[in-house]
PDB file of C-alpha atoms in Angstrom:
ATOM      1  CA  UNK M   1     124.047 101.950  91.923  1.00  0.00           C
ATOM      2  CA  UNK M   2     124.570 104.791  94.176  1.00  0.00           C
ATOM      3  CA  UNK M   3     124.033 108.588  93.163  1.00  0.00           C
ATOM      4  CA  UNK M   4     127.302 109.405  94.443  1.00  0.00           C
ATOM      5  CA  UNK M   5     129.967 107.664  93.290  1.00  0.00           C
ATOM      6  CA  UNK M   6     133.176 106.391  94.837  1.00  0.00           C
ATOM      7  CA  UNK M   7     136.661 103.921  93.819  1.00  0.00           C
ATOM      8  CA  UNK M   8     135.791 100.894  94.978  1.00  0.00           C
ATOM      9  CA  UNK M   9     139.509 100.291  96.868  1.00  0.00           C
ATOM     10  CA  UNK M  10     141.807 102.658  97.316  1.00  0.00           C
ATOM     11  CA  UNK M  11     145.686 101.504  98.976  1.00  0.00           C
ATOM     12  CA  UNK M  12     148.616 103.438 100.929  1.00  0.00           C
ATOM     13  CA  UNK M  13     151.417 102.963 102.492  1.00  0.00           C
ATOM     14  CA  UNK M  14     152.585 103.947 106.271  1.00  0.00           C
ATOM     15  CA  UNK M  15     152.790 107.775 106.762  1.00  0.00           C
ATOM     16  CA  UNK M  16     151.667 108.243 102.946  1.00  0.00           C
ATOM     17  CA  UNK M  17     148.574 110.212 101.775  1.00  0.00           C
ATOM     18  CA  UNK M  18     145.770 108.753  99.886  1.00  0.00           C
ATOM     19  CA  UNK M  19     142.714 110.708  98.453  1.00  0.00           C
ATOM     20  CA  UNK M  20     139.084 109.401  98.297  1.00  0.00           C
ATOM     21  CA  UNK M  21     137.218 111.132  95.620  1.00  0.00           C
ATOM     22  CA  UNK M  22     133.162 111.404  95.462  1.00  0.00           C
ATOM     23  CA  UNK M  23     131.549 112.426  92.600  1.00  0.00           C
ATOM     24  CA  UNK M  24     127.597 113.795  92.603  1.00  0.00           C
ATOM     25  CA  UNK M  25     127.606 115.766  95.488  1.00  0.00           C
ATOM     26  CA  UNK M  26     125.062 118.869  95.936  1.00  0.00           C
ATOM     27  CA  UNK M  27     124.542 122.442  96.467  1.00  0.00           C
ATOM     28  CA  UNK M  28     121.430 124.595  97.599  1.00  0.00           C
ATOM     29  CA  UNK M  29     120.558 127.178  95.649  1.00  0.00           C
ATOM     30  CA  UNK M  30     122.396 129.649  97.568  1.00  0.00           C
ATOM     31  CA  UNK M  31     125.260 127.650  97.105  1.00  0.00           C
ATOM     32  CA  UNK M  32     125.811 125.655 100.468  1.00  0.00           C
ATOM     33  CA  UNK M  33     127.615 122.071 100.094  1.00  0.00           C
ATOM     34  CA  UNK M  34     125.933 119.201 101.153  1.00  0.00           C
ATOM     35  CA  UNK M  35     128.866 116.568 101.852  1.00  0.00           C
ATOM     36  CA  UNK M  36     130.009 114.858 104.616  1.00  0.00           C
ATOM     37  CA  UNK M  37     132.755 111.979 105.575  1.00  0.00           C
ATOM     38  CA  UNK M  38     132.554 108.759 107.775  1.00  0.00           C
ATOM     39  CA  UNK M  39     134.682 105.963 108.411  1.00  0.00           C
ATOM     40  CA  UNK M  40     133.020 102.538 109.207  1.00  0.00           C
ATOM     41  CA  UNK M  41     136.104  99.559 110.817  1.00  0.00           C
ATOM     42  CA  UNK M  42     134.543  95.998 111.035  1.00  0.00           C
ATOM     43  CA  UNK M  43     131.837  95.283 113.100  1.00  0.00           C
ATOM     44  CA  UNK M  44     131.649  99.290 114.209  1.00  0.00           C
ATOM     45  CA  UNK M  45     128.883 101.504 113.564  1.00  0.00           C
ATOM     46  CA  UNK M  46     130.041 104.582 111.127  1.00  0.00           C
ATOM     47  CA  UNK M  47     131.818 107.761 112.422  1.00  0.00           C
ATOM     48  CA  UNK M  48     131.758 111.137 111.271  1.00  0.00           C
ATOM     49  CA  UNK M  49     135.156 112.516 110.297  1.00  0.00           C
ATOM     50  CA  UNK M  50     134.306 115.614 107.902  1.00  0.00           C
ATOM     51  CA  UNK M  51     130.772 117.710 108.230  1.00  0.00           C
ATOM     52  CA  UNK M  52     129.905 120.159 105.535  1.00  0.00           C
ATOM     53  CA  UNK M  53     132.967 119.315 103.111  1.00  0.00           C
ATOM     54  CA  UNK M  54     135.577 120.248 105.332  1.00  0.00           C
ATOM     55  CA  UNK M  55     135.025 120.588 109.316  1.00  0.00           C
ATOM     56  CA  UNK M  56     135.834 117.883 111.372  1.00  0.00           C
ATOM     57  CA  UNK M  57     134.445 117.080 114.450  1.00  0.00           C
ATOM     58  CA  UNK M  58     135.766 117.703 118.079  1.00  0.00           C
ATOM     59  CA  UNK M  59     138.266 114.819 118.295  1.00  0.00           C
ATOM     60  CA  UNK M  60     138.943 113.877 114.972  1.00  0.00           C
ATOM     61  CA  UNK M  61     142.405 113.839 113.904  1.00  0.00           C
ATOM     62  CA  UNK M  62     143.759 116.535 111.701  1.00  0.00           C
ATOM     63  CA  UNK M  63     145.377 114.275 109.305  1.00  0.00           C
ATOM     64  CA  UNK M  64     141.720 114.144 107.734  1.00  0.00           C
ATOM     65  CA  UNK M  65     140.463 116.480 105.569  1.00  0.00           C
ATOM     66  CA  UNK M  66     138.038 117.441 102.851  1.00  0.00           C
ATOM     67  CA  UNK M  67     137.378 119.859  99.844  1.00  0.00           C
ATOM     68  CA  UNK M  68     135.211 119.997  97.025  1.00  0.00           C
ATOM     69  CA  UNK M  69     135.293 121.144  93.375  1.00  0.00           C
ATOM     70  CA  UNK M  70     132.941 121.136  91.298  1.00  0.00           C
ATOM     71  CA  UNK M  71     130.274 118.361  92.277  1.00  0.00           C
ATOM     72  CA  UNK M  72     133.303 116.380  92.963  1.00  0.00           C
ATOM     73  CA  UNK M  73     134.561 115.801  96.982  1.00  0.00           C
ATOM     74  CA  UNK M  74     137.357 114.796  98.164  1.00  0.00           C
ATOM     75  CA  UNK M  75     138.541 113.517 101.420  1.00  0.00           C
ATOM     76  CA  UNK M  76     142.125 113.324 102.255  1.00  0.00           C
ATOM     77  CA  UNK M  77     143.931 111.375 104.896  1.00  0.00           C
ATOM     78  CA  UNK M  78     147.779 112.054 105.334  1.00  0.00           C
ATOM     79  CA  UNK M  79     150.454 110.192 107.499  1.00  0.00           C
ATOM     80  CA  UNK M  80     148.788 107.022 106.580  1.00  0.00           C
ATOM     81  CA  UNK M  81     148.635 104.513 110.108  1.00  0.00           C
ATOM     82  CA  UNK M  82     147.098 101.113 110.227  1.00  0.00           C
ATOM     83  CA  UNK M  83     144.071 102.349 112.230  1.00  0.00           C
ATOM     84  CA  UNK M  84     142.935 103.678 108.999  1.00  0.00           C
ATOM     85  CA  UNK M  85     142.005 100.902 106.923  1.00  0.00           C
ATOM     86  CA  UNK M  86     138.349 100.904 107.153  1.00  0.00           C
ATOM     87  CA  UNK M  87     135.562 101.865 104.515  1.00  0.00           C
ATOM     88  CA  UNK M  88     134.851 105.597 104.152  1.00  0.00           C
ATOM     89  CA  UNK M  89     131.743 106.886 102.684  1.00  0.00           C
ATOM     90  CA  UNK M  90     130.854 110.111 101.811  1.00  0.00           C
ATOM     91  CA  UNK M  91     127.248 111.588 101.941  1.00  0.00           C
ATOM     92  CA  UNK M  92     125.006 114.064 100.970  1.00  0.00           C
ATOM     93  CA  UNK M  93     121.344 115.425  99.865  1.00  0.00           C
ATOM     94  CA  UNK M  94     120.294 114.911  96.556  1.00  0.00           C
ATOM     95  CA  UNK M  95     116.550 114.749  95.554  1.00  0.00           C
ATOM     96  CA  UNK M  96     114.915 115.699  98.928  1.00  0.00           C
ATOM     97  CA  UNK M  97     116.927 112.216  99.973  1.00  0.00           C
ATOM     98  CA  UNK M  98     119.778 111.564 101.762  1.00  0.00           C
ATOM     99  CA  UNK M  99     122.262 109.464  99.866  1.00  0.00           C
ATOM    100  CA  UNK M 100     125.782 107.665 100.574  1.00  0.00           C
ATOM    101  CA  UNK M 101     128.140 106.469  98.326  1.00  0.00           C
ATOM    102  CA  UNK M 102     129.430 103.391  97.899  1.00  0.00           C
ATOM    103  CA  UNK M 103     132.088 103.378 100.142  1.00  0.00           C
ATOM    104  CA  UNK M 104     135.834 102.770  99.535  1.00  0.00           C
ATOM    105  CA  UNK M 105     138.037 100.089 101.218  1.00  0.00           C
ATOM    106  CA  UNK M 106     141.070 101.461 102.928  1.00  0.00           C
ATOM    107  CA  UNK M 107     143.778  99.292 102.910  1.00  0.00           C
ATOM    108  CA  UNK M 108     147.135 100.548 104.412  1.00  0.00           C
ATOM    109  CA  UNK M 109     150.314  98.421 103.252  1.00  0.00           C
TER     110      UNK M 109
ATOM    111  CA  UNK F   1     128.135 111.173 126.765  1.00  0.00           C
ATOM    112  CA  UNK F   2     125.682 111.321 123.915  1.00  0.00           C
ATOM    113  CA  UNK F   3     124.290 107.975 123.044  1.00  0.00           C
ATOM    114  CA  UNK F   4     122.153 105.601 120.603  1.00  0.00           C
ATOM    115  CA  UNK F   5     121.355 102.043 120.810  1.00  0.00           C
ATOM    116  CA  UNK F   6     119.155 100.116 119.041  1.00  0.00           C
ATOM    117  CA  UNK F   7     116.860  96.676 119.858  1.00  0.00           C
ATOM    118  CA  UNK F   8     114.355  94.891 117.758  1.00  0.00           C
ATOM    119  CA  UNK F   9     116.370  92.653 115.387  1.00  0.00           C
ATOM    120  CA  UNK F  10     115.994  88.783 114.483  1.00  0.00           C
ATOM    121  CA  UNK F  11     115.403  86.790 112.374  1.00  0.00           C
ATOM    122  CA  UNK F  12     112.496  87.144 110.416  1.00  0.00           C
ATOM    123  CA  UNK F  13     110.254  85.050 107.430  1.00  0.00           C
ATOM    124  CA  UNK F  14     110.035  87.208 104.314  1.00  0.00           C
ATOM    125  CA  UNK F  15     106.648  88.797 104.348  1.00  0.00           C
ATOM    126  CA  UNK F  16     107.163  89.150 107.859  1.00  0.00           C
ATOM    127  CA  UNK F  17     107.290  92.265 110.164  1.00  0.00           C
ATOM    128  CA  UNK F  18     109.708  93.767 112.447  1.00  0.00           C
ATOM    129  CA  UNK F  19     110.253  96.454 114.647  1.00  0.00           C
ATOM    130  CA  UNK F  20     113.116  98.388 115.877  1.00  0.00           C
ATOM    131  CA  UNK F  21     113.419 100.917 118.339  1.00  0.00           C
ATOM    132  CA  UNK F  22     116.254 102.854 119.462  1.00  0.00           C
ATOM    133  CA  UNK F  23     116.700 104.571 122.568  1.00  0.00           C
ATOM    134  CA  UNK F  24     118.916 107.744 123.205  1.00  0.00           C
ATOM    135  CA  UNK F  25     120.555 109.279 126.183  1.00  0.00           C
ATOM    136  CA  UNK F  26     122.739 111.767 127.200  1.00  0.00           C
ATOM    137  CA  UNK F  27     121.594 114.667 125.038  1.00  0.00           C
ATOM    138  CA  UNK F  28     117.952 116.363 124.356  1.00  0.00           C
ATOM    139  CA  UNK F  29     116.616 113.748 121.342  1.00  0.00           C
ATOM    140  CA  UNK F  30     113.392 116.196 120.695  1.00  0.00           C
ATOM    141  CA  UNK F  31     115.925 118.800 119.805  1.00  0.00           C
ATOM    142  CA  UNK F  32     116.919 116.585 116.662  1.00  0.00           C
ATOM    143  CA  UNK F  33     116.233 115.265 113.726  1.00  0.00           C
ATOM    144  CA  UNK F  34     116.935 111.606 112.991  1.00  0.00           C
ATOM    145  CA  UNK F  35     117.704 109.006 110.697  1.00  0.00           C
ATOM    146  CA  UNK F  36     117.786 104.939 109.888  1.00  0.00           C
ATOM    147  CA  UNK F  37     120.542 103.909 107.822  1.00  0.00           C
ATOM    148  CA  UNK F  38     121.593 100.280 107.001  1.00  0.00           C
ATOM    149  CA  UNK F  39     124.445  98.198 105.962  1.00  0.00           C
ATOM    150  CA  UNK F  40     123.630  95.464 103.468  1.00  0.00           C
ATOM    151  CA  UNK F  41     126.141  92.507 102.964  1.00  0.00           C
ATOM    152  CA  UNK F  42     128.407  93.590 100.094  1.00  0.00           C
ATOM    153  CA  UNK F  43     126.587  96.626  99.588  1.00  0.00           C
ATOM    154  CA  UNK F  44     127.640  99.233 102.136  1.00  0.00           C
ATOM    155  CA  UNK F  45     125.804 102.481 103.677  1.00  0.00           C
ATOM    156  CA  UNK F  46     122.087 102.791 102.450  1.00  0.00           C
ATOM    157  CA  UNK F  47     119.995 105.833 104.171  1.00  0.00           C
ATOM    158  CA  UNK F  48     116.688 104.301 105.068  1.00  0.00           C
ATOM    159  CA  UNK F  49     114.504 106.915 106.638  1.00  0.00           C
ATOM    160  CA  UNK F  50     113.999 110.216 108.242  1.00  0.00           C
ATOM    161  CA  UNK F  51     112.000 111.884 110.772  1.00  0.00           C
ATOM    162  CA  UNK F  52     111.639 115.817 111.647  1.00  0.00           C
ATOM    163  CA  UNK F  53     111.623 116.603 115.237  1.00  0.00           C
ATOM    164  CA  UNK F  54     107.947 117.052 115.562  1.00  0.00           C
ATOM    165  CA  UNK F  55     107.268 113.859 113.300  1.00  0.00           C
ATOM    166  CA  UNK F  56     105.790 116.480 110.894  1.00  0.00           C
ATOM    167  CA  UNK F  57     108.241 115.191 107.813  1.00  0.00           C
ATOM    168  CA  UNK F  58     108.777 112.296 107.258  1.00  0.00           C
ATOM    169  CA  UNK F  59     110.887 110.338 103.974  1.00  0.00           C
ATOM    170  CA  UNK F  60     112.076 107.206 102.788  1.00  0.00           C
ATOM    171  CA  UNK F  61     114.004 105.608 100.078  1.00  0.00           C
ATOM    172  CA  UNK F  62     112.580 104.544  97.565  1.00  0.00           C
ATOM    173  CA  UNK F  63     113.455 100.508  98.501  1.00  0.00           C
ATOM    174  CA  UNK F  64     111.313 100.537 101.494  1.00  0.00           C
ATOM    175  CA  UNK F  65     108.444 103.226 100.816  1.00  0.00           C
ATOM    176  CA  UNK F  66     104.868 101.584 101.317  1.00  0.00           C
ATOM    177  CA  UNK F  67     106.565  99.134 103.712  1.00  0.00           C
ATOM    178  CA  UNK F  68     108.475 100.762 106.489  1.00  0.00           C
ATOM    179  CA  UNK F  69     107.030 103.451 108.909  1.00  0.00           C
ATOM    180  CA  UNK F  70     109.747 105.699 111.057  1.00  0.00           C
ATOM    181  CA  UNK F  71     108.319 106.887 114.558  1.00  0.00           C
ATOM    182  CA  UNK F  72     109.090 108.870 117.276  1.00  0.00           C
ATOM    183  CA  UNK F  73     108.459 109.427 120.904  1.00  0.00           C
ATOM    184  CA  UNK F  74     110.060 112.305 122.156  1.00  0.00           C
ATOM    185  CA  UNK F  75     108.365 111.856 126.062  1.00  0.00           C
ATOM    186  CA  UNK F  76     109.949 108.231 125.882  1.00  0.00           C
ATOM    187  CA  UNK F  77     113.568 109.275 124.026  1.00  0.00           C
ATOM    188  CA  UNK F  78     113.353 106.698 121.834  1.00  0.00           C
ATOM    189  CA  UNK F  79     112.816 106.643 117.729  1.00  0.00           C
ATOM    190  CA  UNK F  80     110.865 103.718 115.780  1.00  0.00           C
ATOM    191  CA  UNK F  81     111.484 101.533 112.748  1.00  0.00           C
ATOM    192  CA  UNK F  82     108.054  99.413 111.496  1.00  0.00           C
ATOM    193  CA  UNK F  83     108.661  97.270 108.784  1.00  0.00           C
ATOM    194  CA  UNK F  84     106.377  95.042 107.178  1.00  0.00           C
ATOM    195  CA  UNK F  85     106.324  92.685 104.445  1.00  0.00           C
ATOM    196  CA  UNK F  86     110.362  92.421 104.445  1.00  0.00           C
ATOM    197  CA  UNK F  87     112.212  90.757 101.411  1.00  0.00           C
ATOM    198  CA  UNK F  88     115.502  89.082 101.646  1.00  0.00           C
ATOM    199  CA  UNK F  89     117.329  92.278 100.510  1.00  0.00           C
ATOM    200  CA  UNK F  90     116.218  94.106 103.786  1.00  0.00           C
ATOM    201  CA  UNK F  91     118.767  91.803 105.907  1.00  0.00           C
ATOM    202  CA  UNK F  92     121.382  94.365 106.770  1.00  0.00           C
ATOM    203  CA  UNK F  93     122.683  95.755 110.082  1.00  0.00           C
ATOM    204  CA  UNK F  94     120.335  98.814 110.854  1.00  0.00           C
ATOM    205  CA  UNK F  95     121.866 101.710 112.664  1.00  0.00           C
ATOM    206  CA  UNK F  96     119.726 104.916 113.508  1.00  0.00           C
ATOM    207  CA  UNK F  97     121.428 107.917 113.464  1.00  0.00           C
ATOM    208  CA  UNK F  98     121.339 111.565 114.675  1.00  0.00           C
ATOM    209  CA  UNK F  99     121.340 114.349 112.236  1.00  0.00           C
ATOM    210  CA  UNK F 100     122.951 117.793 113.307  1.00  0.00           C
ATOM    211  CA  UNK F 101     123.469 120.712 111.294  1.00  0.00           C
ATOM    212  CA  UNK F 102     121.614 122.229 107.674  1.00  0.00           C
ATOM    213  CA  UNK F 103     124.299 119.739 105.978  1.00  0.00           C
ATOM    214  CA  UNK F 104     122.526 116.764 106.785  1.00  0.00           C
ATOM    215  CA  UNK F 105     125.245 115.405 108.683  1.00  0.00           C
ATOM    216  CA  UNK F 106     124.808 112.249 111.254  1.00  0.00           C
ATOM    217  CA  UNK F 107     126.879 112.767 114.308  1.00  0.00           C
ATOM    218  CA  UNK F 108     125.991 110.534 116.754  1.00  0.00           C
ATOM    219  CA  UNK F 109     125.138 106.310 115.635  1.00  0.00           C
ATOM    220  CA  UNK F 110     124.143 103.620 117.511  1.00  0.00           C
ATOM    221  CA  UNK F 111     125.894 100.396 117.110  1.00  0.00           C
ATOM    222  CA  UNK F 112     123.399  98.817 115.122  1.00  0.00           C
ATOM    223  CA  UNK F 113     120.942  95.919 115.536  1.00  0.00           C
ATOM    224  CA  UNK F 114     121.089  92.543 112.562  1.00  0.00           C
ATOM    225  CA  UNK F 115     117.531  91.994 110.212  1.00  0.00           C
ATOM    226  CA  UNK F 116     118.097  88.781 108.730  1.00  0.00           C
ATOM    227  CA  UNK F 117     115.049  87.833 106.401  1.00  0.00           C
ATOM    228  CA  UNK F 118     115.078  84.388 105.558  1.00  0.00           C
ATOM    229  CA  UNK F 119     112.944  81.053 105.433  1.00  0.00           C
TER     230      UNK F 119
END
């Protein structure tokens, strides 16, 4: 059972959006968010698509994005395409550890 | 272009050891800090360990603690996983990772190398 918690599947259709939620995520004292996004396909190793709740990296499309409220993140993908469907997890720091969630299974109709 | 990649996997008898290494190229590796994450079958991301740049800190999850030692050699470029007395829950595609930035955020993976602990 992991600290931060993720739905298990999550579905969309073509040029939809879809929403990926993570719940647990952490602050510093001085109120820094610890979250980040990455997006694993089959047989590839994980990418990062959203540092510190809501940068991406050079490269990454801007059809991702990510907020937070609360301890709750939230990564958004809009325009749905097929190269999506992949598992996205979200991360962050929580008892001197890094942690992951659970990862949710993309699947674009 | 900035790059990971990892050796040392097989197939091992539980109570057996292993060790992976994981050499990078194309950027300064004693400039960061670094990780081991794995994939288990069916049980997605799990962070395994983490190293400072100096090899001062060092953590691990709780799973492997007591059996797994993370290493570094920052002449060579490359970054070390020792594990010893492995279980059948260890087998899981082990990536190690680059960490960049006070969010804890891994930027740069290698494409993993396969632990499969079985008799």
């Amino acid at each position: 059972q992991s600290a931060l918690s993720q739905p298990a599947s999550v579905s969309g259709s073509l040029g939809q959006s879809i929403t990926i939620s993570c719940n647990g995520a952490s602050s510093d004292g001085g109120g820094y968010k610890y979250v980040s996004w990455y997006q694993q396909h089959p047989d590839k190793a994980p990418k990062l698509i959203i540092y510190d709740v809501s940068n991406r990296p050079s490269g990454v499309s801007t059809r991702f994005s990510g907020s937070m409220s609360g301890n709750t993140a939230s990564l958004t993908i809009s325009g749905l395409r097929a190269e999506d469907e992949a598992d996205y997890y979200c991360g962050s720091y929580l008892s001197s550890t890094r942690v992951f969630g659970g990862g949710t299974k993309l699947t674009v109709l | 272009e900035e790059q990971l990649a990892e050796s040392g996997g097989g197939l091992v008898q539980p109570g057996g050891s292993l060790r992976l290494s994981c050499a990078a190229s194309g950027f300064s590796f004693s400039d960061y800090e670094m990780n081991w994450v794995r994939r288990t079958p069916g049980k997605g991301l799990e962070w395994v360990s983490y190293i400072n740049r100096r090899s001062t800190t060092l953590t691990y999850a709780a799973t492997v603690k007591g059996r797994f030692s993370i290493s570094r050699d920052n002449a060579k470029n490359e970054l070390y996983l020792q594990m010893k007395s492995l279980r059948a829950d260890d087998t899981a595609i082990y990536y190690c990772a680059r960490e960049r930035g006070k969010g804890y955020n891994m930027d740069v993976w290698g494409q993993g190398t396969t632990v499969t602990v079985s008799s």
